Amino acid sequence: MDEVEWTRRRPKPEDLRVGLISWAGSYLTYEAYKNTVTATAKGLGRRQTWEILVSNEHDTQAMVRLRSLQGLYLLCEADGSLCYGRPRTSHHGCFLLRFHRNGKWTLQCIISGRYLESDGEEVFCNSQVLSAYHMWTPRPALHVHVILYSPLNHCYARADPAMGRVWVDAPVPCLEECGFLLHFQDGCYHLETSTHSFLSHLDRLVSQPSTQTAFHMQVRPGGLVALSDGEGGMLYPQGTRLLLGLGSSPHRGEEWFILRRCPTWVSLRSRARKFLSIIYDVELCAASEHLTQMCLFQFECDKESPTLQLRSPNGCYLAQRRHRRVMADGHPLESDTFFRMHWNCGRIILQSPNGRFLGIAANGLLMANATIPGPNEEFGIRLANRPFIALRGRYGYVGTSPEHDLMQCNMDQPDCIHLLPCRQGIYHFQAQGGSFWSITSFGTFRPWGKFALNFCIELQGSNLLTVLAPNGFYMRSDRSGTLLADSEDITKECIWEF
């Protein structure tokens, strides 16, 4: 598929969000209750996340405003102090953002000409003379499970475990090999594949992270990134097979990638345990006993709405057509491509725009016939490109900590939760060491259980899900940092980004 089909030209808000790290290693933070801005936090959370609003951008600089997740702006006053609120004039809160060759950013107040700086704790704009204290390291705030798209080659990066290489040759990012975990450590990034190997400076995959797998990142607002070894080598596709490797002479912007969240691809299975697949380019039929690429659908859902769109590998969307047939020939803005979703114990029910429910007809075709859903209208759904998930909630990622024996939900980096499918919608959660998740009588979790337990996953958005734990309660994040399963209803703390 070409760039118009598979990559958004306009970035979403999450693509514009970053954390800004000072020279002292602390993050620019808004303190809502004090109406001030500091740089004391050591991790990237909601109060350390800023949306970069660009009004004018050139090669090496841009005119920007910084907006917090609460919707208020970073403002520089005449005396050099910083506050947090709404702009009073057209230039109030505007900064000249400069991109430096070492990947750092500087932010210069448009009104006073002074640079944003930190002394390790406080933040202010005092000096008009540039120094190392004015340098900020941008860290993309999107979820760590990402895909890399080359706009020049119109393809996605794909790990090849058998060859131990990474190629930039996937036209559609539906394979699990297109997903990478982007680990941030000591100012550098490590790219981990879906099989838990790491891309090295030698253009090969290795089993452990090291200085040879650490890359420096240049970031542009909107999700454009370039990776380097810090010694002049840039990471870009090379040769006729587009091997992703270090080189010193990229042409026409070959080194730039669009960084996006890993999309969610699913397979759907009928009551007769047949996979729903595309035949004859656009027809949908539940006839396949084996999972192929034509059985995969991209799950696109707005968290504010219960409606769902399913995108096929041919780039088109499932849509209800004449005679209640459902075809894979829709376009994203068509009303007939939006289906209301309902969940029943891990199985999904889809309701068409005319109110009827999707089911499998006697000839195997997908139709919108039933006015009341029954077993024939329930589909088993399984994550197709996610052998594991990394969960992020309101207070951070789910993971383990040396200071606690219980699973935590406020970590800066996630632990991978390996998914062992049990039955449709039901999974066993396996920790990285091979043991299983266990649950205590208090609804807390430990990652070293001996027996597999059943967890029910229900998708709530394009990259959002809820988890029904073995004790019958929803898993949620807690302010204390401890992961809990004690919620009878789905609240904001029960929604997990993956």
Tab-separated table of N, CA, C and O in Angstrom, residues 22 28 41-42 44 134 161 216 246 304 310 335 372 379 407 453 457:
chain	number	residue	atom	x	y	z
A	22	SER	N	16.217	18.073	31.295
A	22	SER	CA	17.232	19.116	31.468
A	22	SER	C	18.632	18.503	31.476
A	22	SER	O	18.814	17.288	31.492
A	28	LEU	N	10.979	18.570	32.783
A	28	LEU	CA	10.150	19.774	32.895
A	28	LEU	C	8.759	19.346	33.356
A	28	LEU	O	8.098	18.527	32.701
A	41	ALA	N	11.378	16.161	38.633
A	41	ALA	CA	10.932	14.776	38.435
A	41	ALA	C	11.985	13.970	37.689
A	41	ALA	O	12.648	14.468	36.781
A	42	LYS	N	12.120	12.697	38.070
A	42	LYS	CA	13.110	11.816	37.449
A	42	LYS	C	12.500	10.855	36.431
A	42	LYS	O	13.224	10.069	35.822
A	44	LEU	N	9.050	10.131	33.397
A	44	LEU	CA	8.102	10.742	32.469
A	44	LEU	C	6.692	10.278	32.813
A	44	LEU	O	6.336	9.115	32.601
A	134	HIS	N	20.933	25.479	28.775
A	134	HIS	CA	19.705	25.746	28.024
A	134	HIS	C	19.297	24.562	27.144
A	134	HIS	O	18.278	24.632	26.454
A	161	PRO	N	14.074	-12.410	12.484
A	161	PRO	CA	14.839	-13.185	13.469
A	161	PRO	C	15.705	-14.274	12.849
A	161	PRO	O	16.790	-14.567	13.359
A	216	HIS	N	21.416	7.359	19.636
A	216	HIS	CA	20.964	8.715	19.917
A	216	HIS	C	19.811	9.027	18.967
A	216	HIS	O	19.775	8.552	17.831
A	246	LEU	N	23.749	1.214	9.903
A	246	LEU	CA	24.446	2.492	10.069
A	246	LEU	C	25.230	2.821	8.811
A	246	LEU	O	25.855	1.953	8.189
A	304	GLU	N	-13.706	7.576	22.846
A	304	GLU	CA	-14.878	8.351	23.263
A	304	GLU	C	-16.170	7.805	22.683
A	304	GLU	O	-17.249	8.271	23.011
A	310	LEU	N	-13.031	-1.585	11.037
A	310	LEU	CA	-12.088	-2.672	10.776
A	310	LEU	C	-11.488	-2.472	9.393
A	310	LEU	O	-12.215	-2.424	8.396
A	335	SER	N	-20.165	6.493	6.573
A	335	SER	CA	-20.916	6.136	7.779
A	335	SER	C	-21.162	4.634	7.862
A	335	SER	O	-21.302	4.075	8.958
A	372	ILE	N	-31.725	-9.529	16.785
A	372	ILE	CA	-31.319	-9.851	18.164
A	372	ILE	C	-30.099	-10.755	18.072
A	372	ILE	O	-30.135	-11.785	17.380
A	379	PHE	N	-18.342	-13.315	17.809
A	379	PHE	CA	-17.087	-13.679	17.149
A	379	PHE	C	-15.971	-13.766	18.187
A	379	PHE	O	-15.834	-12.897	19.059
A	407	MET	N	3.432	-6.541	41.786
A	407	MET	CA	3.468	-5.822	40.514
A	407	MET	C	3.088	-4.366	40.746
A	407	MET	O	2.135	-4.062	41.477
A	453	LEU	N	-3.280	-18.718	35.076
A	453	LEU	CA	-4.614	-18.230	35.412
A	453	LEU	C	-5.232	-17.555	34.187
A	453	LEU	O	-4.533	-17.107	33.278
A	457	ILE	N	-9.381	-10.284	28.178
A	457	ILE	CA	-9.041	-8.991	27.574
A	457	ILE	C	-10.189	-8.518	26.699
A	457	ILE	O	-10.684	-9.267	25.849
